[in-house]
C-alpha cells in the first residue's frame, strides 16, 4: 500500500515555529537581536544598493528594522513591503511603522507562495529571512517571478557554524554534556545556506543569474553590562532563550540544562572584555539578478 501523502502545506513547521513561543521570544528580544545583527544586515544593504523610487520586498522581515532602513533609502517615491509568516513579529513591525510614520506595508504570508503580482519589485532583500524554506529552489523561483525583468536580489545568510562563535562556542562548551549531532545544512534553519555551492545551485536552478557571494565577518557583543558577570548573564539570556542552542537544549532535562548553563557561562565569561562580551560572526552576502 502507498504511504499516506504528506498533506501539510509547505513550511508548516516553520509557520508554527515562528508563531509559537519562539515568535514571542523573538519579540521580547527584538531590540537586542536588531543591535546584534545590524552590521550583517548593513553589509547586505550596501550590496543591494536600494535607490530612490524603487519597489522593494523585505523577505522574512520580522519586526521590520530592515524594512524601515529600506524605506528611508527608496524615499516617498518608492515603496517597501515586508513579508513574514510570524503574526507576532509583524504586529510589532506595524506598531513601529506607525510610530515612525513610515508607509511600509507588512504582509503576513509565506514568501515562497505566489502572494505578489509578477514584476512587482526592483529589489528583493533579506537579513537572515531566506534560510527557512522547505523547498528553497521552488521558493526562490516564486520570488524571482515577483521581480521586474531587470530586478535583483541581495541577502545575508550565516556562513558555517565553524565561523560563527555565537553558535560554536556554547556548543563546544557542552560537548562533554550533550552528544553533538552535525548540523544538517540542507534542512531549514540558520545554516541552511552556509554552503556556497548550495546557494549557487539553488539560485541558479531558480532562474537567477550572476550569483555572487561575498564573505563578511565581524564580531558583535553577545553580552553587554557594567561588569564581566553582567555581560555573561546578558549573553546567557540570549543563548538560552532564542536561536539554535536554545532549540537544542529546550527538550533536554533540567539536570542537563543546569550543567550546560554552568559550562556555557564559564566559557563565555572568558570572552568578556572592557566594552562587552564579544563573539565572532560571519555571513555570506549574496547577490543575483533576474537573469
Ligand atoms: C532569523 S529571523 C530574521 C528576521 C528579520 N529579517 C531580522 O533580521 O530581524 C527569520 C524570519 O524569517 C521569517 N520566515 C521564515 N520562513 C518564512 C517564510 N516562508 N516566509 C516569510 N517569512 C519567513 C520568520 O518568521 C522570521 O521572522
mmCIF file with all atom_site columns, N, CA and C in Angstrom, residues 162-212:
data_model
loop_
_atom_site.group_PDB
_atom_site.id
_atom_site.type_symbol
_atom_site.label_atom_id
_atom_site.label_alt_id
_atom_site.label_comp_id
_atom_site.label_asym_id
_atom_site.label_entity_id
_atom_site.label_seq_id
_atom_site.pdbx_PDB_ins_code
_atom_site.Cartn_x
_atom_site.Cartn_y
_atom_site.Cartn_z
_atom_site.occupancy
_atom_site.B_iso_or_equiv
_atom_site.pdbx_formal_charge
_atom_site.auth_seq_id
_atom_site.auth_comp_id
_atom_site.auth_asym_id
_atom_site.auth_atom_id
_atom_site.pdbx_PDB_model_num
ATOM 1   N N  . UNK A 1 162 ? 31.238 26.687 12.050  1.00 0.00 ? 162 UNK A N  1
ATOM 2   C CA . UNK A 1 162 ? 32.638 26.827 12.496  1.00 0.00 ? 162 UNK A CA 1
ATOM 3   C C  . UNK A 1 162 ? 33.149 28.264 12.407  1.00 0.00 ? 162 UNK A C  1
ATOM 4   N N  . UNK A 1 163 ? 32.440 29.111 11.656  1.00 0.00 ? 163 UNK A N  1
ATOM 5   C CA . UNK A 1 163 ? 32.859 30.508 11.531  1.00 0.00 ? 163 UNK A CA 1
ATOM 6   C C  . UNK A 1 163 ? 32.024 31.431 12.429  1.00 0.00 ? 163 UNK A C  1
ATOM 7   N N  . UNK A 1 164 ? 31.143 30.831 13.190  1.00 0.00 ? 164 UNK A N  1
ATOM 8   C CA . UNK A 1 164 ? 30.222 31.630 13.999  1.00 0.00 ? 164 UNK A CA 1
ATOM 9   C C  . UNK A 1 164 ? 30.315 31.255 15.472  1.00 0.00 ? 164 UNK A C  1
ATOM 10  N N  . UNK A 1 165 ? 31.161 32.018 16.173  1.00 0.00 ? 165 UNK A N  1
ATOM 11  C CA . UNK A 1 165 ? 31.407 31.757 17.598  1.00 0.00 ? 165 UNK A CA 1
ATOM 12  C C  . UNK A 1 165 ? 30.149 31.819 18.450  1.00 0.00 ? 165 UNK A C  1
ATOM 13  N N  . UNK A 1 166 ? 29.208 32.668 18.040  1.00 0.00 ? 166 UNK A N  1
ATOM 14  C CA . UNK A 1 166 ? 27.984 32.811 18.838  1.00 0.00 ? 166 UNK A CA 1
ATOM 15  C C  . UNK A 1 166 ? 27.270 31.463 18.947  1.00 0.00 ? 166 UNK A C  1
ATOM 16  N N  . UNK A 1 167 ? 27.502 30.581 17.968  1.00 0.00 ? 167 UNK A N  1
ATOM 17  C CA . UNK A 1 167 ? 26.913 29.249 17.972  1.00 0.00 ? 167 UNK A CA 1
ATOM 18  C C  . UNK A 1 167 ? 27.930 28.210 18.468  1.00 0.00 ? 167 UNK A C  1
ATOM 19  N N  . UNK A 1 168 ? 29.134 28.309 17.905  1.00 0.00 ? 168 UNK A N  1
ATOM 20  C CA . UNK A 1 168 ? 30.138 27.277 18.114  1.00 0.00 ? 168 UNK A CA 1
ATOM 21  C C  . UNK A 1 168 ? 30.654 27.245 19.555  1.00 0.00 ? 168 UNK A C  1
ATOM 22  N N  . UNK A 1 169 ? 30.858 28.423 20.120  1.00 0.00 ? 169 UNK A N  1
ATOM 23  C CA . UNK A 1 169 ? 31.459 28.497 21.464  1.00 0.00 ? 169 UNK A CA 1
ATOM 24  C C  . UNK A 1 169 ? 30.572 27.813 22.519  1.00 0.00 ? 169 UNK A C  1
ATOM 25  N N  . UNK A 1 170 ? 29.288 28.156 22.605  1.00 0.00 ? 170 UNK A N  1
ATOM 26  C CA . UNK A 1 170 ? 28.447 27.457 23.587  1.00 0.00 ? 170 UNK A CA 1
ATOM 27  C C  . UNK A 1 170 ? 28.366 25.952 23.321  1.00 0.00 ? 170 UNK A C  1
ATOM 28  N N  . UNK A 1 171 ? 28.351 25.609 22.039  1.00 0.00 ? 171 UNK A N  1
ATOM 29  C CA . UNK A 1 171 ? 28.235 24.188 21.702  1.00 0.00 ? 171 UNK A CA 1
ATOM 30  C C  . UNK A 1 171 ? 29.485 23.418 22.127  1.00 0.00 ? 171 UNK A C  1
ATOM 31  N N  . UNK A 1 172 ? 30.646 24.023 21.888  1.00 0.00 ? 172 UNK A N  1
ATOM 32  C CA . UNK A 1 172 ? 31.907 23.377 22.289  1.00 0.00 ? 172 UNK A CA 1
ATOM 33  C C  . UNK A 1 172 ? 31.948 23.220 23.806  1.00 0.00 ? 172 UNK A C  1
ATOM 34  N N  . UNK A 1 173 ? 31.383 24.199 24.511  1.00 0.00 ? 173 UNK A N  1
ATOM 35  C CA . UNK A 1 173 ? 31.419 24.160 25.981  1.00 0.00 ? 173 UNK A CA 1
ATOM 36  C C  . UNK A 1 173 ? 30.600 23.002 26.551  1.00 0.00 ? 173 UNK A C  1
ATOM 37  N N  . UNK A 1 174 ? 29.622 22.530 25.786  1.00 0.00 ? 174 UNK A N  1
ATOM 38  C CA . UNK A 1 174 ? 28.776 21.441 26.321  1.00 0.00 ? 174 UNK A CA 1
ATOM 39  C C  . UNK A 1 174 ? 29.042 20.111 25.609  1.00 0.00 ? 174 UNK A C  1
ATOM 40  N N  . UNK A 1 175 ? 30.171 20.055 24.909  1.00 0.00 ? 175 UNK A N  1
ATOM 41  C CA . UNK A 1 175 ? 30.476 18.826 24.151  1.00 0.00 ? 175 UNK A CA 1
ATOM 42  C C  . UNK A 1 175 ? 30.541 17.614 25.083  1.00 0.00 ? 175 UNK A C  1
ATOM 43  N N  . UNK A 1 176 ? 30.944 17.809 26.343  1.00 0.00 ? 176 UNK A N  1
ATOM 44  C CA . UNK A 1 176 ? 31.057 16.679 27.280  1.00 0.00 ? 176 UNK A CA 1
ATOM 45  C C  . UNK A 1 176 ? 29.715 16.356 27.939  1.00 0.00 ? 176 UNK A C  1
ATOM 46  N N  . UNK A 1 177 ? 28.713 17.194 27.685  1.00 0.00 ? 177 UNK A N  1
ATOM 47  C CA . UNK A 1 177 ? 27.405 17.004 28.335  1.00 0.00 ? 177 UNK A CA 1
ATOM 48  C C  . UNK A 1 177 ? 26.385 16.436 27.355  1.00 0.00 ? 177 UNK A C  1
ATOM 49  N N  . UNK A 1 178 ? 26.457 16.926 26.138  1.00 0.00 ? 178 UNK A N  1
ATOM 50  C CA . UNK A 1 178 ? 25.453 16.572 25.137  1.00 0.00 ? 178 UNK A CA 1
ATOM 51  C C  . UNK A 1 178 ? 26.156 16.131 23.864  1.00 0.00 ? 178 UNK A C  1
ATOM 52  N N  . UNK A 1 179 ? 25.782 14.941 23.395  1.00 0.00 ? 179 UNK A N  1
ATOM 53  C CA . UNK A 1 179 ? 26.420 14.466 22.167  1.00 0.00 ? 179 UNK A CA 1
ATOM 54  C C  . UNK A 1 179 ? 26.075 15.405 21.017  1.00 0.00 ? 179 UNK A C  1
ATOM 55  N N  . UNK A 1 180 ? 27.083 15.735 20.260  1.00 0.00 ? 180 UNK A N  1
ATOM 56  C CA . UNK A 1 180 ? 26.875 16.712 19.203  1.00 0.00 ? 180 UNK A CA 1
ATOM 57  C C  . UNK A 1 180 ? 26.398 16.018 17.921  1.00 0.00 ? 180 UNK A C  1
ATOM 58  N N  . UNK A 1 181 ? 25.281 16.478 17.386  1.00 0.00 ? 181 UNK A N  1
ATOM 59  C CA . UNK A 1 181 ? 24.867 15.961 16.081  1.00 0.00 ? 181 UNK A CA 1
ATOM 60  C C  . UNK A 1 181 ? 25.206 17.033 15.047  1.00 0.00 ? 181 UNK A C  1
ATOM 61  N N  . UNK A 1 182 ? 25.854 16.636 13.963  1.00 0.00 ? 182 UNK A N  1
ATOM 62  C CA . UNK A 1 182 ? 26.259 17.652 12.993  1.00 0.00 ? 182 UNK A CA 1
ATOM 63  C C  . UNK A 1 182 ? 25.048 18.404 12.444  1.00 0.00 ? 182 UNK A C  1
ATOM 64  N N  . UNK A 1 183 ? 25.237 19.683 12.149  1.00 0.00 ? 183 UNK A N  1
ATOM 65  C CA . UNK A 1 183 ? 24.147 20.491 11.593  1.00 0.00 ? 183 UNK A CA 1
ATOM 66  C C  . UNK A 1 183 ? 23.853 19.990 10.180  1.00 0.00 ? 183 UNK A C  1
ATOM 67  N N  . UNK A 1 184 ? 22.584 19.727 9.924   1.00 0.00 ? 184 UNK A N  1
ATOM 68  C CA . UNK A 1 184 ? 22.198 19.332 8.567   1.00 0.00 ? 184 UNK A CA 1
ATOM 69  C C  . UNK A 1 184 ? 21.930 20.611 7.773   1.00 0.00 ? 184 UNK A C  1
ATOM 70  N N  . UNK A 1 185 ? 22.896 20.991 6.970   1.00 0.00 ? 185 UNK A N  1
ATOM 71  C CA . UNK A 1 185 ? 22.803 22.284 6.285   1.00 0.00 ? 185 UNK A CA 1
ATOM 72  C C  . UNK A 1 185 ? 21.863 22.234 5.075   1.00 0.00 ? 185 UNK A C  1
ATOM 73  N N  . UNK A 1 186 ? 21.183 21.100 4.888   1.00 0.00 ? 186 UNK A N  1
ATOM 74  C CA . UNK A 1 186 ? 20.174 21.076 3.811   1.00 0.00 ? 186 UNK A CA 1
ATOM 75  C C  . UNK A 1 186 ? 18.767 21.228 4.378   1.00 0.00 ? 186 UNK A C  1
ATOM 76  N N  . UNK A 1 187 ? 18.688 21.295 5.700   1.00 0.00 ? 187 UNK A N  1
ATOM 77  C CA . UNK A 1 187 ? 17.373 21.478 6.336   1.00 0.00 ? 187 UNK A CA 1
ATOM 78  C C  . UNK A 1 187 ? 17.137 22.954 6.637   1.00 0.00 ? 187 UNK A C  1
ATOM 79  N N  . UNK A 1 188 ? 15.865 23.402 6.673   1.00 0.00 ? 188 UNK A N  1
ATOM 80  C CA . UNK A 1 188 ? 15.602 24.794 7.037   1.00 0.00 ? 188 UNK A CA 1
ATOM 81  C C  . UNK A 1 188 ? 16.219 25.122 8.396   1.00 0.00 ? 188 UNK A C  1
ATOM 82  N N  . UNK A 1 189 ? 16.826 26.275 8.490   1.00 0.00 ? 189 UNK A N  1
ATOM 83  C CA . UNK A 1 189 ? 17.466 26.675 9.748   1.00 0.00 ? 189 UNK A CA 1
ATOM 84  C C  . UNK A 1 189 ? 18.530 27.712 9.465   1.00 0.00 ? 189 UNK A C  1
ATOM 85  N N  . UNK A 1 190 ? 19.145 28.234 10.535  1.00 0.00 ? 190 UNK A N  1
ATOM 86  C CA . UNK A 1 190 ? 20.091 29.343 10.342  1.00 0.00 ? 190 UNK A CA 1
ATOM 87  C C  . UNK A 1 190 ? 21.256 29.017 9.413   1.00 0.00 ? 190 UNK A C  1
ATOM 88  N N  . UNK A 1 191 ? 21.633 27.726 9.323   1.00 0.00 ? 191 UNK A N  1
ATOM 89  C CA . UNK A 1 191 ? 22.799 27.391 8.500   1.00 0.00 ? 191 UNK A CA 1
ATOM 90  C C  . UNK A 1 191 ? 22.428 26.737 7.163   1.00 0.00 ? 191 UNK A C  1
ATOM 91  N N  . UNK A 1 192 ? 21.174 26.871 6.775   1.00 0.00 ? 192 UNK A N  1
ATOM 92  C CA . UNK A 1 192 ? 20.708 26.214 5.546   1.00 0.00 ? 192 UNK A CA 1
ATOM 93  C C  . UNK A 1 192 ? 21.409 26.728 4.297   1.00 0.00 ? 192 UNK A C  1
ATOM 94  N N  . UNK A 1 193 ? 21.954 27.943 4.377   1.00 0.00 ? 193 UNK A N  1
ATOM 95  C CA . UNK A 1 193 ? 22.664 28.486 3.210   1.00 0.00 ? 193 UNK A CA 1
ATOM 96  C C  . UNK A 1 193 ? 24.129 28.734 3.531   1.00 0.00 ? 193 UNK A C  1
ATOM 97  N N  . UNK A 1 194 ? 24.671 27.905 4.389   1.00 0.00 ? 194 UNK A N  1
ATOM 98  C CA . UNK A 1 194 ? 26.078 28.117 4.745   1.00 0.00 ? 194 UNK A CA 1
ATOM 99  C C  . UNK A 1 194 ? 27.018 27.590 3.670   1.00 0.00 ? 194 UNK A C  1
ATOM 100 N N  . UNK A 1 195 ? 26.541 26.637 2.864   1.00 0.00 ? 195 UNK A N  1
ATOM 101 C CA . UNK A 1 195 ? 27.391 26.044 1.829   1.00 0.00 ? 195 UNK A CA 1
ATOM 102 C C  . UNK A 1 195 ? 27.274 26.881 0.544   1.00 0.00 ? 195 UNK A C  1
ATOM 103 N N  . UNK A 1 196 ? 28.377 27.501 0.143   1.00 0.00 ? 196 UNK A N  1
ATOM 104 C CA . UNK A 1 196 ? 28.303 28.390 -1.028  1.00 0.00 ? 196 UNK A CA 1
ATOM 105 C C  . UNK A 1 196 ? 27.849 27.675 -2.298  1.00 0.00 ? 196 UNK A C  1
ATOM 106 N N  . UNK A 1 197 ? 28.244 26.403 -2.440  1.00 0.00 ? 197 UNK A N  1
ATOM 107 C CA . UNK A 1 197 ? 27.822 25.663 -3.650  1.00 0.00 ? 197 UNK A CA 1
ATOM 108 C C  . UNK A 1 197 ? 26.307 25.487 -3.663  1.00 0.00 ? 197 UNK A C  1
ATOM 109 N N  . UNK A 1 198 ? 25.760 25.261 -2.483  1.00 0.00 ? 198 UNK A N  1
ATOM 110 C CA . UNK A 1 198 ? 24.297 25.084 -2.420  1.00 0.00 ? 198 UNK A CA 1
ATOM 111 C C  . UNK A 1 198 ? 23.581 26.393 -2.787  1.00 0.00 ? 198 UNK A C  1
ATOM 112 N N  . UNK A 1 199 ? 24.116 27.509 -2.313  1.00 0.00 ? 199 UNK A N  1
ATOM 113 C CA . UNK A 1 199 ? 23.480 28.797 -2.632  1.00 0.00 ? 199 UNK A CA 1
ATOM 114 C C  . UNK A 1 199 ? 23.471 28.986 -4.150  1.00 0.00 ? 199 UNK A C  1
ATOM 115 N N  . UNK A 1 200 ? 24.645 28.739 -4.765  1.00 0.00 ? 200 UNK A N  1
ATOM 116 C CA . UNK A 1 200 ? 24.737 28.928 -6.231  1.00 0.00 ? 200 UNK A CA 1
ATOM 117 C C  . UNK A 1 200 ? 23.772 27.978 -6.951  1.00 0.00 ? 200 UNK A C  1
ATOM 118 N N  . UNK A 1 201 ? 23.712 26.754 -6.469  1.00 0.00 ? 201 UNK A N  1
ATOM 119 C CA . UNK A 1 201 ? 22.846 25.755 -7.102  1.00 0.00 ? 201 UNK A CA 1
ATOM 120 C C  . UNK A 1 201 ? 21.371 26.145 -6.980  1.00 0.00 ? 201 UNK A C  1
ATOM 121 N N  . UNK A 1 202 ? 20.972 26.501 -5.759  1.00 0.00 ? 202 UNK A N  1
ATOM 122 C CA . UNK A 1 202 ? 19.558 26.840 -5.522  1.00 0.00 ? 202 UNK A CA 1
ATOM 123 C C  . UNK A 1 202 ? 19.164 28.058 -6.359  1.00 0.00 ? 202 UNK A C  1
ATOM 124 N N  . UNK A 1 203 ? 19.971 29.113 -6.297  1.00 0.00 ? 203 UNK A N  1
ATOM 125 C CA . UNK A 1 203 ? 19.599 30.336 -7.032  1.00 0.00 ? 203 UNK A CA 1
ATOM 126 C C  . UNK A 1 203 ? 19.662 30.101 -8.534  1.00 0.00 ? 203 UNK A C  1
ATOM 127 N N  . UNK A 1 204 ? 20.660 29.351 -8.973  1.00 0.00 ? 204 UNK A N  1
ATOM 128 C CA . UNK A 1 204 ? 20.772 29.042 -10.412 1.00 0.00 ? 204 UNK A CA 1
ATOM 129 C C  . UNK A 1 204 ? 19.564 28.236 -10.881 1.00 0.00 ? 204 UNK A C  1
ATOM 130 N N  . UNK A 1 205 ? 19.201 27.197 -10.113 1.00 0.00 ? 205 UNK A N  1
ATOM 131 C CA . UNK A 1 205 ? 18.045 26.361 -10.503 1.00 0.00 ? 205 UNK A CA 1
ATOM 132 C C  . UNK A 1 205 ? 16.746 27.166 -10.449 1.00 0.00 ? 205 UNK A C  1
ATOM 133 N N  . UNK A 1 206 ? 16.717 28.189 -9.607  1.00 0.00 ? 206 UNK A N  1
ATOM 134 C CA . UNK A 1 206 ? 15.509 29.028 -9.511  1.00 0.00 ? 206 UNK A CA 1
ATOM 135 C C  . UNK A 1 206 ? 15.457 30.061 -10.636 1.00 0.00 ? 206 UNK A C  1
ATOM 136 N N  . UNK A 1 207 ? 16.505 30.120 -11.454 1.00 0.00 ? 207 UNK A N  1
ATOM 137 C CA . UNK A 1 207 ? 16.477 31.002 -12.629 1.00 0.00 ? 207 UNK A CA 1
ATOM 138 C C  . UNK A 1 207 ? 17.272 32.293 -12.480 1.00 0.00 ? 207 UNK A C  1
ATOM 139 N N  . UNK A 1 208 ? 17.934 32.466 -11.335 1.00 0.00 ? 208 UNK A N  1
ATOM 140 C CA . UNK A 1 208 ? 18.729 33.688 -11.156 1.00 0.00 ? 208 UNK A CA 1
ATOM 141 C C  . UNK A 1 208 ? 20.047 33.573 -11.914 1.00 0.00 ? 208 UNK A C  1
ATOM 142 N N  . UNK A 1 209 ? 20.585 34.735 -12.290 1.00 0.00 ? 209 UNK A N  1
ATOM 143 C CA . UNK A 1 209 ? 21.882 34.776 -12.974 1.00 0.00 ? 209 UNK A CA 1
ATOM 144 C C  . UNK A 1 209 ? 22.827 35.669 -12.168 1.00 0.00 ? 209 UNK A C  1
ATOM 145 N N  . UNK A 1 210 ? 24.099 35.583 -12.503 1.00 0.00 ? 210 UNK A N  1
ATOM 146 C CA . UNK A 1 210 ? 25.099 36.457 -11.886 1.00 0.00 ? 210 UNK A CA 1
ATOM 147 C C  . UNK A 1 210 ? 25.171 36.300 -10.379 1.00 0.00 ? 210 UNK A C  1
ATOM 148 N N  . UNK A 1 211 ? 25.055 35.070 -9.904  1.00 0.00 ? 211 UNK A N  1
ATOM 149 C CA . UNK A 1 211 ? 25.072 34.847 -8.446  1.00 0.00 ? 211 UNK A CA 1
ATOM 150 C C  . UNK A 1 211 ? 26.482 35.124 -7.900  1.00 0.00 ? 211 UNK A C  1
ATOM 151 N N  . UNK A 1 212 ? 26.558 36.020 -6.945  1.00 0.00 ? 212 UNK A N  1
ATOM 152 C CA . UNK A 1 212 ? 27.859 36.329 -6.330  1.00 0.00 ? 212 UNK A CA 1
ATOM 153 C C  . UNK A 1 212 ? 27.756 36.244 -4.821  1.00 0.00 ? 212 UNK A C  1
#
